[in-house]
Structure formats: structure tokens, C-alpha cells
PDB file of C-alpha atoms (C1' of nucleotides) in Angstrom:
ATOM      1  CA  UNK A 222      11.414 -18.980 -22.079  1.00  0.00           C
ATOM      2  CA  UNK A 223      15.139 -18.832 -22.480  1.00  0.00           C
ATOM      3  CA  UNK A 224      17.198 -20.478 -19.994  1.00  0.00           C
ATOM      4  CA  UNK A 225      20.557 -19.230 -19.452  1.00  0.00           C
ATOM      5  CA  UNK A 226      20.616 -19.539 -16.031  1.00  0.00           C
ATOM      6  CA  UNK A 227      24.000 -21.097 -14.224  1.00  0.00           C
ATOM      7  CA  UNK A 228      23.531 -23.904 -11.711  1.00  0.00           C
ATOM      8  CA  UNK A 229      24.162 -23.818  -7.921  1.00  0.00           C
ATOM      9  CA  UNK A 230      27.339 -25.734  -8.759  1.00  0.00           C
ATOM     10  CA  UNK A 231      29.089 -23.342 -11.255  1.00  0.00           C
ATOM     11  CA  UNK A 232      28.691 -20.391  -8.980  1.00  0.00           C
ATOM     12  CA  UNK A 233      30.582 -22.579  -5.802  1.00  0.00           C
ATOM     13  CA  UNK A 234      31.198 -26.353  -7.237  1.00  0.00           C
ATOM     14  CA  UNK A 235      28.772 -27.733  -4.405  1.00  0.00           C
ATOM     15  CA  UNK A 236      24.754 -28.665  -4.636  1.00  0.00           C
ATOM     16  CA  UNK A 237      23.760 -28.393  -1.183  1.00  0.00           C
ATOM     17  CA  UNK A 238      20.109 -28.903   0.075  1.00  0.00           C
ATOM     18  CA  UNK A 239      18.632 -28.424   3.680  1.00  0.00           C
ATOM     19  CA  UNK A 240      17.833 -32.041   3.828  1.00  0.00           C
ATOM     20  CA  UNK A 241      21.421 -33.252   3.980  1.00  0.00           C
ATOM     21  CA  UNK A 242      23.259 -33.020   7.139  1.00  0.00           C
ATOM     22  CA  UNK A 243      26.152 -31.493   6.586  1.00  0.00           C
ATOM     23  CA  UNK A 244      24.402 -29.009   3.874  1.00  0.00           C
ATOM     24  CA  UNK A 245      24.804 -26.217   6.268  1.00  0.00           C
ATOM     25  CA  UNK A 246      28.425 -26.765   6.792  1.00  0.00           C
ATOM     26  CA  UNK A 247      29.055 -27.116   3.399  1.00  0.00           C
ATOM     27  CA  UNK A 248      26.956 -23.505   2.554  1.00  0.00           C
ATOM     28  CA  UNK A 249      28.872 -21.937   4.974  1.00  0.00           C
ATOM     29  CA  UNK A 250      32.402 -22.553   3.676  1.00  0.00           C
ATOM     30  CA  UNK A 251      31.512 -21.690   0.581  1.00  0.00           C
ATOM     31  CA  UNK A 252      29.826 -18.821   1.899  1.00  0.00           C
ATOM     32  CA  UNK A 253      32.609 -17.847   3.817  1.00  0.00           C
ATOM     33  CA  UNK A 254      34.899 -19.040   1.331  1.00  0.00           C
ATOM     34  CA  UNK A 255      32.790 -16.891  -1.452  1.00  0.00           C
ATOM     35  CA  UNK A 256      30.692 -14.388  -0.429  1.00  0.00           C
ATOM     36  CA  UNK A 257      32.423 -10.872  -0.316  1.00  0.00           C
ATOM     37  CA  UNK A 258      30.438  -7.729  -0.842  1.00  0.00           C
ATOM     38  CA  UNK A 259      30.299  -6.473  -4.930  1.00  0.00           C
ATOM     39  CA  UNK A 260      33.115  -3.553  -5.374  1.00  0.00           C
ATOM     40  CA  UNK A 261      31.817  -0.738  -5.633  1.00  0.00           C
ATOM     41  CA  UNK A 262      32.176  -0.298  -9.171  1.00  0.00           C
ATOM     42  CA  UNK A 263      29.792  -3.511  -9.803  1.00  0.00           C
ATOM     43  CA  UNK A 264      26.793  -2.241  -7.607  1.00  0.00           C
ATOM     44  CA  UNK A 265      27.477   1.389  -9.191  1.00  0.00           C
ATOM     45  CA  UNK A 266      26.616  -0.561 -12.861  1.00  0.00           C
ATOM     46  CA  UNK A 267      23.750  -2.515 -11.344  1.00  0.00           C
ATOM     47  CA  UNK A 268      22.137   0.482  -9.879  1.00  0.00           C
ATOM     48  CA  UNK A 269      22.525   2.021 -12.954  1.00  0.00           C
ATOM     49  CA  UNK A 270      21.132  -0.799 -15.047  1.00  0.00           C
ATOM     50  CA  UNK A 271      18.324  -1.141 -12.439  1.00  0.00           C
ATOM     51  CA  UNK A 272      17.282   2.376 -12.650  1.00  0.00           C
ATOM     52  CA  UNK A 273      16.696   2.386 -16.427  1.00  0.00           C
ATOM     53  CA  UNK A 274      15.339  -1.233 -16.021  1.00  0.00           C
ATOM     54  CA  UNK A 275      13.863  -2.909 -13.090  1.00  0.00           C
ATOM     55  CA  UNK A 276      14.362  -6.577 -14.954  1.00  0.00           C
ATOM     56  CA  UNK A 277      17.138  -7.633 -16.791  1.00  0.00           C
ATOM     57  CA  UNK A 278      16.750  -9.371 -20.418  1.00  0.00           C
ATOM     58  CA  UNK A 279      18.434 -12.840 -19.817  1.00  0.00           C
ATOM     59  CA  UNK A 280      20.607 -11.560 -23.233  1.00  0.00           C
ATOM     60  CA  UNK A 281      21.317  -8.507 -21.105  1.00  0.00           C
ATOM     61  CA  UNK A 282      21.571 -10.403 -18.199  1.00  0.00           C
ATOM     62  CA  UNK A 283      24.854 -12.821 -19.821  1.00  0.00           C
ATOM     63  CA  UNK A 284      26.192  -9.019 -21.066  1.00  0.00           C
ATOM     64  CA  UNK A 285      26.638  -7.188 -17.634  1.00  0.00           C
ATOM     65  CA  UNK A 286      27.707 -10.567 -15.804  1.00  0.00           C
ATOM     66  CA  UNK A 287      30.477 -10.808 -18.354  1.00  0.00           C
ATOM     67  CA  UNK A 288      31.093  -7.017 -17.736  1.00  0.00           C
ATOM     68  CA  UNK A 289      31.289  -7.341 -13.961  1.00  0.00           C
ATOM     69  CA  UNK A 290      32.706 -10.643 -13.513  1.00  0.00           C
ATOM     70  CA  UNK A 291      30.146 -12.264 -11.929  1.00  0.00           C
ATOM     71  CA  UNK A 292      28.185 -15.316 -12.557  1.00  0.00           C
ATOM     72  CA  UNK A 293      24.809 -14.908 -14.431  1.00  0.00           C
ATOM     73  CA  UNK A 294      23.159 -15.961 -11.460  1.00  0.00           C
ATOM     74  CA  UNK A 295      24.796 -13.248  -9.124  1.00  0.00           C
ATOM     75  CA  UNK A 296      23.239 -10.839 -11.313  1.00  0.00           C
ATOM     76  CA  UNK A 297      19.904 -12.081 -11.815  1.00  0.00           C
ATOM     77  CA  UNK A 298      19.747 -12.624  -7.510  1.00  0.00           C
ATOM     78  CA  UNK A 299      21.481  -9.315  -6.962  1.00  0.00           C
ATOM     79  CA  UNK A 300      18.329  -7.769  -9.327  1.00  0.00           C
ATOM     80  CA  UNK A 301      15.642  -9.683  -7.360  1.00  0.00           C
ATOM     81  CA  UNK A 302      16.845  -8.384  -4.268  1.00  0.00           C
ATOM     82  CA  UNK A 303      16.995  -5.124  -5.480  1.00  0.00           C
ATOM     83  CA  UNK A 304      13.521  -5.534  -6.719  1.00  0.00           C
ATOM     84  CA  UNK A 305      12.653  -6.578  -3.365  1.00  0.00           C
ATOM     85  CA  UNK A 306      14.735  -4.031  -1.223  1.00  0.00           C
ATOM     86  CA  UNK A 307      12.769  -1.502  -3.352  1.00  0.00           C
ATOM     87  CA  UNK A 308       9.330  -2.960  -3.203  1.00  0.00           C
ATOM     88  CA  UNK A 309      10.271  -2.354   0.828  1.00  0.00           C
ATOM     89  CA  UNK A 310      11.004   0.543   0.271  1.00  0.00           C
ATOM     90  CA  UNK A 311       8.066   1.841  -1.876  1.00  0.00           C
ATOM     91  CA  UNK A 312       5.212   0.141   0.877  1.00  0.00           C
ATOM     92  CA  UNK A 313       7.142   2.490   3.580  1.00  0.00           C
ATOM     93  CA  UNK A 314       7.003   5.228   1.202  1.00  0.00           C
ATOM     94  CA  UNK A 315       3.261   4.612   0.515  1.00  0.00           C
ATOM     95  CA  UNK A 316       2.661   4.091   4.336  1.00  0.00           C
ATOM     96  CA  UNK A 317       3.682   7.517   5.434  1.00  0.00           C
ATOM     97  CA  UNK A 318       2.155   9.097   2.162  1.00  0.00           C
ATOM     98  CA  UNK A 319      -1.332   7.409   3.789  1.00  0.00           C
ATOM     99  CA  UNK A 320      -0.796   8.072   7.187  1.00  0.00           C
ATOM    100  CA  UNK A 321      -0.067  11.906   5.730  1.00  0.00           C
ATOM    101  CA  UNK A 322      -3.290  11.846   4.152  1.00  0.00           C
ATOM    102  CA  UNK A 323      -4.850  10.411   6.860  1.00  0.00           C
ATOM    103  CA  UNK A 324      -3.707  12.848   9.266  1.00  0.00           C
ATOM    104  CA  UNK A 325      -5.157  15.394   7.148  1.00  0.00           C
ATOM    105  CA  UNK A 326      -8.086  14.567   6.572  1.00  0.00           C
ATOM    106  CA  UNK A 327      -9.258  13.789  10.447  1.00  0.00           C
ATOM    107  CA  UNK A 328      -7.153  17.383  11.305  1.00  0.00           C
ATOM    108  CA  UNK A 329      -9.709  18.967   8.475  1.00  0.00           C
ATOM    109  CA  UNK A 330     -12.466  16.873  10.054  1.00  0.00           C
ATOM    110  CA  UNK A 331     -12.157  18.013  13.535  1.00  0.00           C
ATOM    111  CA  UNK A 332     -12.046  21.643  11.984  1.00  0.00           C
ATOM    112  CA  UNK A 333     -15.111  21.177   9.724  1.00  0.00           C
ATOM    113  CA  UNK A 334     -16.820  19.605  13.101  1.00  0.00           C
ATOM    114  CA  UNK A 335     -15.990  23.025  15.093  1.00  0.00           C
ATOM    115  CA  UNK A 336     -16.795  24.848  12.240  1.00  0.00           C
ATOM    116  CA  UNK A 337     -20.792  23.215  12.383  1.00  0.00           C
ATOM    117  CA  UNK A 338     -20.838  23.868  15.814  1.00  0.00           C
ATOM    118  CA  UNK A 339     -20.259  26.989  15.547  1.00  0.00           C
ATOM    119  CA  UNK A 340     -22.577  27.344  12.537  1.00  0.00           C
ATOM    120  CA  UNK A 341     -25.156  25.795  14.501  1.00  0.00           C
ATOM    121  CA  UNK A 342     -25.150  28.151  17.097  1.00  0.00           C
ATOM    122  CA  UNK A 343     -24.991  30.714  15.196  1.00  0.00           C
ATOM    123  CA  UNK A 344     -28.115  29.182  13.606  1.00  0.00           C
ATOM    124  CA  UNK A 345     -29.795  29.534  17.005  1.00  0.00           C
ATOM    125  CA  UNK A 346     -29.028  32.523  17.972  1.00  0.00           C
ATOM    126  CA  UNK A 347     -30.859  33.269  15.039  1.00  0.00           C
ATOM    127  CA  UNK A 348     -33.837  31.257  15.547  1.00  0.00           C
ATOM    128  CA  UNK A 349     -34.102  33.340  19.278  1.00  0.00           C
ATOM    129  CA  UNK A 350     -34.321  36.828  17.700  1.00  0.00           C
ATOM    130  CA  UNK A 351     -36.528  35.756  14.377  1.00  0.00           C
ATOM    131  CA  UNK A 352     -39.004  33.441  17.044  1.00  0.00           C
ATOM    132  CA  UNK A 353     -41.866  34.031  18.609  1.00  0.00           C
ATOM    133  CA  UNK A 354     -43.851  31.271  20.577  1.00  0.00           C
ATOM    134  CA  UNK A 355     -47.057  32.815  21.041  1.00  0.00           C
ATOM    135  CA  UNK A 356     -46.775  33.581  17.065  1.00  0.00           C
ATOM    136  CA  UNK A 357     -46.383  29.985  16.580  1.00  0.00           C
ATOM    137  CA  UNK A 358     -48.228  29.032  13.272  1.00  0.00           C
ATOM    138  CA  UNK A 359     -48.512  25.565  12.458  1.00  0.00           C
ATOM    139  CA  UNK A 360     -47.823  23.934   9.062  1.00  0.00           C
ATOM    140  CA  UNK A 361     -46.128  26.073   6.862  1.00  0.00           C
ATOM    141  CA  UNK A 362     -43.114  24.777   6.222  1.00  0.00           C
ATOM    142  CA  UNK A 363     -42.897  21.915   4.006  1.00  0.00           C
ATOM    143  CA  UNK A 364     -39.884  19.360   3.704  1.00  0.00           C
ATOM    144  CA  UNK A 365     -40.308  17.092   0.483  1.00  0.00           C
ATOM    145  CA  UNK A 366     -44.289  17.545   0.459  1.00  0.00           C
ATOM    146  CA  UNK A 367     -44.608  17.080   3.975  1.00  0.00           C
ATOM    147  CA  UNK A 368     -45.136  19.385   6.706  1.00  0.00           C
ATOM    148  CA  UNK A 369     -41.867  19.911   8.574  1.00  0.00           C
ATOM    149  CA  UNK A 370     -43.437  19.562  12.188  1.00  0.00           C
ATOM    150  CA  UNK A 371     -45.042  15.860  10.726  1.00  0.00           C
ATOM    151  CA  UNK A 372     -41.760  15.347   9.320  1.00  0.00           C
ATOM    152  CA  UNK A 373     -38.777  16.086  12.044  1.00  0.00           C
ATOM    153  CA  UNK A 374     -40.847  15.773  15.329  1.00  0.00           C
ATOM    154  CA  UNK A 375     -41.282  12.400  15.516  1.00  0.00           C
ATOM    155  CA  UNK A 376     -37.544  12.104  15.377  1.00  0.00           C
ATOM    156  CA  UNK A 377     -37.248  14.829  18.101  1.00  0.00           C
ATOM    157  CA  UNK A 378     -35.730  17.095  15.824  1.00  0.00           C
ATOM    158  CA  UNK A 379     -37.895  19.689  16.546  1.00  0.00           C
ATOM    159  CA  UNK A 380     -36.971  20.743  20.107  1.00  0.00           C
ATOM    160  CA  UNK A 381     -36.522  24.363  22.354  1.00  0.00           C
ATOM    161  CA  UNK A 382     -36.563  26.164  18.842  1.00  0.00           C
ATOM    162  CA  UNK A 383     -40.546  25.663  18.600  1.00  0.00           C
ATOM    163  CA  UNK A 384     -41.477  28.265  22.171  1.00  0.00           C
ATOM    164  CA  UNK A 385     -37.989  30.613  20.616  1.00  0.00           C
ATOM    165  CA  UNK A 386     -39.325  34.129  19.880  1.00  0.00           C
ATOM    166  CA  UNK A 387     -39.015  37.183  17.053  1.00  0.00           C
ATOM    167  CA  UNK A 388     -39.878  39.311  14.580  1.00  0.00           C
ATOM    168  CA  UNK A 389     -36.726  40.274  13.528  1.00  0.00           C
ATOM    169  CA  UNK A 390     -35.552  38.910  10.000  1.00  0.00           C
ATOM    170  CA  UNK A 391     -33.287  41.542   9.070  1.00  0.00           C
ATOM    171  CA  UNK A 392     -30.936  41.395   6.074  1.00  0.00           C
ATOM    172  CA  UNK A 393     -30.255  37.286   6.082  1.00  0.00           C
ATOM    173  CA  UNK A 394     -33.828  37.046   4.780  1.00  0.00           C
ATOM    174  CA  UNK A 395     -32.660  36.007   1.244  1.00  0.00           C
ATOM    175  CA  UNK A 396     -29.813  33.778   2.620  1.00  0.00           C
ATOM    176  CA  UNK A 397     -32.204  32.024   4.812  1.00  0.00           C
ATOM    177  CA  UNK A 398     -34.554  31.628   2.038  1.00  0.00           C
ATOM    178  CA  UNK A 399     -32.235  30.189  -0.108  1.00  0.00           C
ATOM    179  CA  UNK A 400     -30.844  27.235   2.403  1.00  0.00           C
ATOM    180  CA  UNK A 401     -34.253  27.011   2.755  1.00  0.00           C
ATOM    181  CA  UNK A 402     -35.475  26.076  -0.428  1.00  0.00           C
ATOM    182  CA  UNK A 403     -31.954  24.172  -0.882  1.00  0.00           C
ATOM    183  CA  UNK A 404     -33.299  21.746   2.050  1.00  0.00           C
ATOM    184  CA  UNK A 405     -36.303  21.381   0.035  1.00  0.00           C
ATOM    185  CA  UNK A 406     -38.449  23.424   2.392  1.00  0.00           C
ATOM    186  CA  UNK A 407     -41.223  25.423   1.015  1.00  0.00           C
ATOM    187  CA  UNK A 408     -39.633  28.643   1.126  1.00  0.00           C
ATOM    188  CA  UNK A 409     -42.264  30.761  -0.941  1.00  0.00           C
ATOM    189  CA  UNK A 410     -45.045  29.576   2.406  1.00  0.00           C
ATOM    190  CA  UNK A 411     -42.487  30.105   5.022  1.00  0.00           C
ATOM    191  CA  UNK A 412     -43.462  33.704   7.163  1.00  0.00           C
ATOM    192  CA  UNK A 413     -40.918  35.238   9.248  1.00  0.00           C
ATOM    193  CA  UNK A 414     -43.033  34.163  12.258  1.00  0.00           C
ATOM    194  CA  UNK A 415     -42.089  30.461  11.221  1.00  0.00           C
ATOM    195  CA  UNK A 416     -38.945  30.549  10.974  1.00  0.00           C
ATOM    196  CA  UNK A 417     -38.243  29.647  14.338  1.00  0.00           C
ATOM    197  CA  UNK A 418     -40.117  26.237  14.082  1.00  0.00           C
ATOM    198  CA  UNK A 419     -36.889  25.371  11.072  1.00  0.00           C
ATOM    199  CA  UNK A 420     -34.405  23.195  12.725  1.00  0.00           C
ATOM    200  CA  UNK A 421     -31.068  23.717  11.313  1.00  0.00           C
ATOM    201  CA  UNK A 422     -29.708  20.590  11.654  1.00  0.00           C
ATOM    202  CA  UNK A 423     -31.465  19.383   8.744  1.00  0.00           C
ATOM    203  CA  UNK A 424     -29.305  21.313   6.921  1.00  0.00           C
ATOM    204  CA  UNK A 425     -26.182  19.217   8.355  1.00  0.00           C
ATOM    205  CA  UNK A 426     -27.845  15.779   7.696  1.00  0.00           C
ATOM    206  CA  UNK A 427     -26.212  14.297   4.896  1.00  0.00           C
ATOM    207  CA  UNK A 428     -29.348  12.050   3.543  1.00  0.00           C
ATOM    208  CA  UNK A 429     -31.036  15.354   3.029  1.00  0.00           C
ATOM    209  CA  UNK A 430     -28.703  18.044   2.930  1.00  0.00           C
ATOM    210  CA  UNK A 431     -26.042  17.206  -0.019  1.00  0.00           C
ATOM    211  CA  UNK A 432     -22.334  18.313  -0.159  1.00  0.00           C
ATOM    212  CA  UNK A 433     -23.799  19.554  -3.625  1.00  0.00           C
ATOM    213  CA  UNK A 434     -26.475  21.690  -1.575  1.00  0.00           C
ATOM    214  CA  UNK A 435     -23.509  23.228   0.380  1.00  0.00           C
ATOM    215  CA  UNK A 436     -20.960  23.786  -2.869  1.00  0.00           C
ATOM    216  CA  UNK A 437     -24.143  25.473  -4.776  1.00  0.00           C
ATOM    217  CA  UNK A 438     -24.752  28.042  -1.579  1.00  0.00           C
ATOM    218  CA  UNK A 439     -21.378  28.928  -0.965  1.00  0.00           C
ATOM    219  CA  UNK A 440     -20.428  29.498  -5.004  1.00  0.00           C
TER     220      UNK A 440
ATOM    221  C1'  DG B   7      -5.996 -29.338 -30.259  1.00  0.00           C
ATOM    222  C1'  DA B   8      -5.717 -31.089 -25.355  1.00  0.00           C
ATOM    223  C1'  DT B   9      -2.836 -32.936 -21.838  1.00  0.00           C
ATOM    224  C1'  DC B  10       1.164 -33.633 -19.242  1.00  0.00           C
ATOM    225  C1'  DA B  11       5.994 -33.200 -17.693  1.00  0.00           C
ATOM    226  C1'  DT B  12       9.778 -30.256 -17.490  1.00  0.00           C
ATOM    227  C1'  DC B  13      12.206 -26.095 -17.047  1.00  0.00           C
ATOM    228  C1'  DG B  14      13.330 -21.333 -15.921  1.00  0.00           C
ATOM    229  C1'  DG B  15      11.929 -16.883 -13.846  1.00  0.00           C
ATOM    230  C1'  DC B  16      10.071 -14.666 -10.186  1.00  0.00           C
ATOM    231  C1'  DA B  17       8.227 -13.195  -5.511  1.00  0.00           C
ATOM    232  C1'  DA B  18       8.331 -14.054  -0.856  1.00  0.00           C
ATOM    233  C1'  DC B  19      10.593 -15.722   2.823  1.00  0.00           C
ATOM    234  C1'  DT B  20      14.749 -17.391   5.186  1.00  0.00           C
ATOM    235  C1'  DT B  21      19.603 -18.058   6.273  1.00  0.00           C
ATOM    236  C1'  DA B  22      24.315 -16.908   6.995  1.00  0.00           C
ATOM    237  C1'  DC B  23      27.622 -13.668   7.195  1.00  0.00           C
ATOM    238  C1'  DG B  24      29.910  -8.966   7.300  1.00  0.00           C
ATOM    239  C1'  DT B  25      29.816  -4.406   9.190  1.00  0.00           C
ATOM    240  C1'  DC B  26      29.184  -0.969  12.443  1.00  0.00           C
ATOM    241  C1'  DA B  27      27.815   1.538  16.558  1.00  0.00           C
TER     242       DA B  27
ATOM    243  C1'  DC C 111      36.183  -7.624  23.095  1.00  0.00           C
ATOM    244  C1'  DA C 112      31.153  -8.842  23.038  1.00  0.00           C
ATOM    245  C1'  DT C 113      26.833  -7.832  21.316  1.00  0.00           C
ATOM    246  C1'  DG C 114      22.832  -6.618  18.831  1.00  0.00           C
ATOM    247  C1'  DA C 115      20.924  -4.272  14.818  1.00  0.00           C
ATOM    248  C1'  DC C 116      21.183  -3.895  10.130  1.00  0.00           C
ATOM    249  C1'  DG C 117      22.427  -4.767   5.200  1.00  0.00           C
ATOM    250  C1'  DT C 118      23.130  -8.029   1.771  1.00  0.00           C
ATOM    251  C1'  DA C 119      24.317 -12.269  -1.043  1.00  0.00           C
ATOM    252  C1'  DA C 120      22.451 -16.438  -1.589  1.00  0.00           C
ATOM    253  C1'  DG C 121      19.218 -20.543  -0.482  1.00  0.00           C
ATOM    254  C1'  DT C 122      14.365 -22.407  -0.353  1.00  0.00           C
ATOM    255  C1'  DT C 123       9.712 -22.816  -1.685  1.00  0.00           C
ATOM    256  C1'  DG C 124       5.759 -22.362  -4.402  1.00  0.00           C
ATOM    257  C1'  DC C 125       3.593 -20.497  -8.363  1.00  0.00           C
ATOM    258  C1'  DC C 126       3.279 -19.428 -13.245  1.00  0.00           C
ATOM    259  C1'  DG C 127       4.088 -19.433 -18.160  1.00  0.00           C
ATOM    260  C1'  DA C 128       6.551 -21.441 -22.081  1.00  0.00           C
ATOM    261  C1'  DT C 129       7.791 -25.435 -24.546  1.00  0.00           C
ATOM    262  C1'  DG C 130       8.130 -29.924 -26.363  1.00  0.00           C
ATOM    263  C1'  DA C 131       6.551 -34.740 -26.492  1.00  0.00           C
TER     264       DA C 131
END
DNA sequence: GATCATCGGCAACTTACGTCA
DNA sequence: CATGACGTAAGTTGCCGATGA
């Protein structure tokens, strides 16, 4: 690497280190004795120079210090602070972005959670006009080459739905058919009469019921 | 070519001071 | 006027890569 870096000693004529006692002293008259804010003019340049370039060529570097008056070193410090002010700056920036996000996405999820609800009971109140008890046939419905009944009532998926009661399929018959065979359930065997013993929460199950499942039946 | 010491740049953290409400 | 919060120039430390012996 090129070094063209200016000692401690050029910038204030004085090496101090924390080890000696009367470093601090020392550092603080030539602080006080030194340090003054850049004009206004000089940060307008940096800024300038650090918004085309975040990191100065030490070339460059020898090239604005000459322009401003300052020490090499001034400038190379005054760009790592900068670097670091901004770096600040940016993980603030990123926080909110995330927290925005965030936000979001657990306002969406709370919506998407009311919106099943509601799906679900709507769900049942279809299950109590299609469902009949005393119609009750067992084993027609098949989930992945299962029955369904074998399949979800161990689990105590199946529940009130299996004593619900009706005839009355109406127009959703083709919908219905369709989540159906979505959810892998034998559609093609399923009577009107069984349709009461489906339990729609399958379809909200994520190990069987896909986002993919839900995308293809709503598109 | 591998190893080691040295040096400078940098990030991260800290200190000291100036400014301002 | 004193004070605390904040911004900033500069110091400290540790790491890394380049370089030369």
C-alpha cells in the first residue's frame, strides 16, 4: 500500500499516548489549542467528494488536503467519520424500513386470520344446509388414498360436522368440487349426502393445503 | 516459494470539546 | 449562568493486506 499518511506530530507537534500521565493534558491543549470546526466551505468539498466517493485515493487524498488546507490526516479522519456517521445512519434507515415491513406483514396477518374465520364459518354454515346425519354414509371421501374419517378422526378433526344435516348443494357444487379435489379428496366418489362429513379446516392446514392450492383456485 | 516483521488503512469504539436549547 | 444532549474532530485498539528482507 502507499503510505502518505502524516504523523500525530505534524498535525499538533506532540505524540501523546494514554499511558503517560500528563497525555491528557497535553491532548487537550492542543485540542483546545487546535480543534475548531471545518468552514463551511471545507465540509461543503468533502461532502461533495464523499458523495461521488465514499473513500478517498491516498493521491486524491494529498489533492483535496492541499485544496482545503488541512493536513492529510484531517481528511482521511474527517472521511472515516463520515463513513461511520453514515453507516449510522443507513442501520436507522434499514431499522424503520424493517419495522415498516414488519408492521405490515402482522397488520395483513391479523386480516388474513379474520378473513379464515370468516371463511370457516362460512364453510359451516354450509356443511348445516348440505348435511344430513341420518344420511350419513361412511367412506367415501378419500384424502391421499385414505378414507377421510380413518384419516382426520383420530386427530379429532372430524367433529359436530359428522350429525350436520342436508340435501341442499345448490350452485357451489363445482366450487366445492374443485377445493375438493385440490385437497386431494376423491371428489368424483364424494355424494352430496357426504359432504357434511368434509372438514374444512383441512383446507387451511398448510402441510396439506398449499399456498399453490389457494393461488390455483382463486386464478 | 514460505515465513516473518513492519507499515498503513480501516472499522469500531472512545474521548474531549463546542454548540445549542 | 448551569446543565445536559448532541455533533464532531481526533485518539485508541485490533485486524487485515501489502511489501520487503
Amino acid at each position: 500500500m502507499e503510505k502518505t499518511e502524516c504523523s500525530e506530530a505534524e498535525n499538533f507537534g506532540s505524540v501523546t499516548t494514554s499511558l503517560e500521565p500528563q497525555a491528557t493534558a497535553k491532548r487537550k491543549k492542543a485540542k483546545s489549542k487546535n480543534q475548531r470546526r471545518f468552514s463551511d466551505e471545507q465540509i461543503r468539498l468533502l461532502e461533495s467528494i464523499f458523495e461521488a466517493d465514499s473513500k478517498l485515493e491516498p493521491r486524491r487524498k494529498v489533492q483535496v488536503a492541499r485544496e482545503l488546507g488541512l493536513q492529510p490526516r484531517q481528511v482521511a479522519i474527517w472521511f472515516q467519520n463520515r463513513r461511520a456517521r453514515w453507516k449510522s445512519k443507513q442501520i436507522e434507515q434499514d431499522f424503520r424500513t424493517l419495522r415498516a415491513d414488519y408492521d405490515n406483514l402482522a397488520s395483513r396477518f391479523e386480516s388474513l386470520k379474520e378473513e379464515k374465520q370468516s371463511l370457516l364459518m362460512q364453510m359451516q354454515k354450509l356443511n348445516e344446509l348440505v348435511g344430513k346425519p341420518s344420511q350419513g354414509l361412511e367412506g367415501n371421501i378419500m384424502v391421499d388414498g385414505s378414507r377421510l374419517q380413518e384419516e382426520l378422526e383420530p386427530r379429532g378433526v372430524i367433529q359436530s360436522h359428522k350429525n350436520n344435516t342436508s340435501n341442499d348443494v345448490g350452485c357451489h357444487g363445482d366450487e366445492i368440487h374443485e377445493l375438493l379435489s385440490m385437497a386431494h379428496v376423491d371428489a368424483s366418489s364424494l355424494s352430496p349426502q357426504d359432504w357434511h362429513r368434509f372438514d374444512p379446516s383441512i383446507l387451511f392446514d398448510p402441510s396439506r393445503f398449499t399456498s399453490s392450492h389457494w393461488l390455483n383456485f382463486w386464478t
